[in-house]
Amino acid sequence: MSQVPSQTEQRFLVRSLAIITTVLMLSWCLACQDAIPVVPQHLLGTWVTDDPRFAGRTFEITHTHVKIVQEQGGQPVVESIHKIERKPVGRNTLFTFYTRDDADPDQKPGKIIFEYDPGDDGVIHFKNQAPAWKKRVEPLL
């Protein structure tokens, strides 16, 4: 014959299940944070430079993608953002965006590395370029 657990044993089992469920839910939530990169608000927008060598080029950052236009009117390269690393460098922040070309899943994932300077309304310096990139200000209608 099976015994019916006492009220104390039942409470213990219910509490144990509640604790285990809570721990599993928290673990799942923490794992999800890594899966969804959060782009800082100050980086969102279209970035341009005055350097004539890069005339017509733009670099756009959205919540989920990076879009690079190599020449004015040209076809943009669009890559999804899968991971973002941040490293403080004095008052600046070094960002590494890990990206993937959704149109070509066989392509090796890429990295876009730049330093963000919050001074002068925000400036981006790419690791392999000298020019400063500033966020394009859209005219008010």
CSV table of C-alpha atoms in Angstrom, one decimal:
chain,number,residue,atom,x,y,z
A,1,MET,CA,0.0,0.0,0.0
A,2,SER,CA,1.3,3.5,-0.8
A,3,GLN,CA,1.4,6.1,1.8
A,4,VAL,CA,-0.1,9.5,1.3
A,5,PRO,CA,2.5,12.2,2.0
A,6,SER,CA,1.9,14.3,5.1
A,7,GLN,CA,0.9,17.9,4.8
A,8,THR,CA,4.5,19.0,5.8
A,9,GLU,CA,5.9,16.7,3.1
A,10,GLN,CA,3.5,18.1,0.5
A,11,ARG,CA,4.4,21.7,1.4
A,12,PHE,CA,8.1,20.8,1.1
A,13,LEU,CA,7.5,19.3,-2.4
A,14,VAL,CA,5.5,22.3,-3.6
A,15,ARG,CA,8.2,24.7,-2.3
A,16,SER,CA,11.0,22.6,-3.9
A,17,LEU,CA,9.2,22.6,-7.2
A,18,ALA,CA,8.6,26.3,-7.0
A,19,ILE,CA,12.3,27.0,-6.3
A,20,ILE,CA,13.4,24.7,-9.1
A,21,THR,CA,11.0,26.3,-11.6
A,22,THR,CA,12.1,29.8,-10.6
A,23,VAL,CA,15.8,28.9,-11.0
A,24,LEU,CA,15.1,27.3,-14.4
A,25,MET,CA,13.1,30.4,-15.6
A,26,LEU,CA,15.9,32.8,-14.4
A,27,SER,CA,18.5,30.7,-16.2
A,28,TRP,CA,16.5,30.8,-19.4
A,29,CYS,CA,16.0,34.5,-19.2
A,30,LEU,CA,19.7,35.1,-18.6
A,31,ALA,CA,20.5,32.9,-21.6
A,32,CYS,CA,18.1,34.9,-23.8
A,33,GLN,CA,19.8,38.2,-23.0
A,34,ASP,CA,23.0,36.9,-24.7
A,35,ALA,CA,20.9,35.8,-27.7
A,36,ILE,CA,19.4,39.2,-28.4
A,37,PRO,CA,22.0,41.9,-28.8
A,38,VAL,CA,20.9,45.4,-27.7
A,39,VAL,CA,22.3,48.2,-29.8
A,40,PRO,CA,22.8,51.4,-27.7
A,41,GLN,CA,20.3,54.2,-28.7
A,42,HIS,CA,23.1,56.6,-29.4
A,43,LEU,CA,24.5,54.4,-32.2
A,44,LEU,CA,21.2,54.0,-34.0
A,45,GLY,CA,21.0,56.0,-37.3
A,46,THR,CA,23.0,56.7,-40.5
A,47,TRP,CA,26.6,57.7,-40.2
A,48,VAL,CA,28.5,59.8,-42.8
A,49,THR,CA,31.9,61.4,-43.2
A,50,ASP,CA,33.2,64.5,-44.8
A,51,ASP,CA,36.3,62.7,-46.0
A,52,PRO,CA,36.3,62.9,-49.9
A,53,ARG,CA,37.7,59.4,-50.2
A,54,PHE,CA,34.4,58.1,-48.7
A,55,ALA,CA,32.0,60.4,-50.6
A,56,GLY,CA,28.6,58.9,-51.0
A,57,ARG,CA,29.2,56.1,-48.5
A,58,THR,CA,27.0,55.6,-45.5
A,59,PHE,CA,27.0,53.3,-42.5
A,60,GLU,CA,23.6,52.7,-41.0
A,61,ILE,CA,22.9,51.0,-37.6
A,62,THR,CA,19.4,49.7,-36.7
A,63,HIS,CA,18.3,47.6,-33.8
A,64,THR,CA,19.0,44.4,-35.7
A,65,HIS,CA,21.1,45.2,-38.8
A,66,VAL,CA,24.1,47.1,-40.2
A,67,LYS,CA,23.7,48.5,-43.7
A,68,ILE,CA,26.8,49.8,-45.6
A,69,VAL,CA,26.4,51.7,-48.8
A,70,GLN,CA,29.8,51.7,-50.7
A,71,GLU,CA,28.9,54.3,-53.3
A,72,GLN,CA,26.1,56.8,-53.7
A,73,GLY,CA,23.1,55.0,-55.3
A,74,GLY,CA,24.8,51.7,-54.9
A,75,GLN,CA,23.4,48.4,-53.6
A,76,PRO,CA,23.8,48.3,-49.8
A,77,VAL,CA,25.4,45.4,-47.9
A,78,VAL,CA,23.0,44.4,-45.2
A,79,GLU,CA,24.1,42.2,-42.3
A,80,SER,CA,22.3,41.1,-39.2
A,81,ILE,CA,23.8,41.8,-35.8
A,82,HIS,CA,24.3,38.6,-33.7
A,83,LYS,CA,26.5,39.8,-30.9
A,84,ILE,CA,27.9,43.1,-29.6
A,85,GLU,CA,31.0,43.5,-27.4
A,86,ARG,CA,31.8,46.7,-25.6
A,87,LYS,CA,35.1,47.7,-24.1
A,88,PRO,CA,35.7,51.1,-22.4
A,89,VAL,CA,38.7,53.0,-23.7
A,90,GLY,CA,39.0,56.2,-21.6
A,91,ARG,CA,35.8,58.2,-22.2
A,92,ASN,CA,35.2,56.3,-25.5
A,93,THR,CA,33.9,52.8,-26.1
A,94,LEU,CA,35.3,50.2,-28.4
A,95,PHE,CA,32.5,48.3,-30.1
A,96,THR,CA,32.8,45.0,-31.9
A,97,PHE,CA,29.6,44.0,-33.9
A,98,TYR,CA,29.5,40.3,-34.9
A,99,THR,CA,27.4,40.2,-38.1
A,100,ARG,CA,26.1,37.7,-40.6
A,101,ASP,CA,24.9,38.1,-44.2
A,102,ASP,CA,21.4,36.7,-44.1
A,103,ALA,CA,21.3,36.6,-47.9
A,104,ASP,CA,24.3,34.2,-48.0
A,105,PRO,CA,24.2,31.8,-45.0
A,106,ASP,CA,27.4,30.1,-46.3
A,107,GLN,CA,29.4,33.3,-45.9
A,108,LYS,CA,31.7,33.4,-42.8
A,109,PRO,CA,30.4,35.7,-40.0
A,110,GLY,CA,32.0,39.2,-40.0
A,111,LYS,CA,33.2,41.7,-37.5
A,112,ILE,CA,32.8,45.5,-37.6
A,113,ILE,CA,35.1,47.2,-35.1
A,114,PHE,CA,34.8,50.9,-34.3
A,115,GLU,CA,35.4,53.3,-31.4
A,116,TYR,CA,32.6,55.6,-30.3
A,117,ASP,CA,33.5,59.0,-28.9
A,118,PRO,CA,30.6,60.6,-27.1
A,119,GLY,CA,32.0,64.1,-27.5
A,120,ASP,CA,30.9,66.5,-30.3
A,121,ASP,CA,27.5,64.9,-30.5
A,122,GLY,CA,29.0,61.4,-31.1
A,123,VAL,CA,31.7,60.3,-33.5
A,124,ILE,CA,32.7,56.9,-34.8
A,125,HIS,CA,36.2,56.0,-35.8
A,126,PHE,CA,36.6,52.6,-37.6
A,127,LYS,CA,39.6,50.6,-36.5
A,128,ASN,CA,41.1,50.6,-40.0
A,129,GLN,CA,40.3,54.2,-41.0
A,130,ALA,CA,41.3,57.7,-39.9
A,131,PRO,CA,38.2,59.7,-40.8
A,132,ALA,CA,35.5,60.6,-38.3
A,133,TRP,CA,32.0,59.5,-39.0
A,134,LYS,CA,29.1,61.6,-37.6
A,135,LYS,CA,25.5,60.8,-37.4
A,136,ARG,CA,23.5,62.3,-40.2
A,137,VAL,CA,20.9,64.7,-38.9
A,138,GLU,CA,17.7,64.5,-40.9
A,139,PRO,CA,16.0,67.9,-41.5
A,140,LEU,CA,12.8,68.5,-39.7
A,141,LEU,CA,9.7,68.8,-41.9
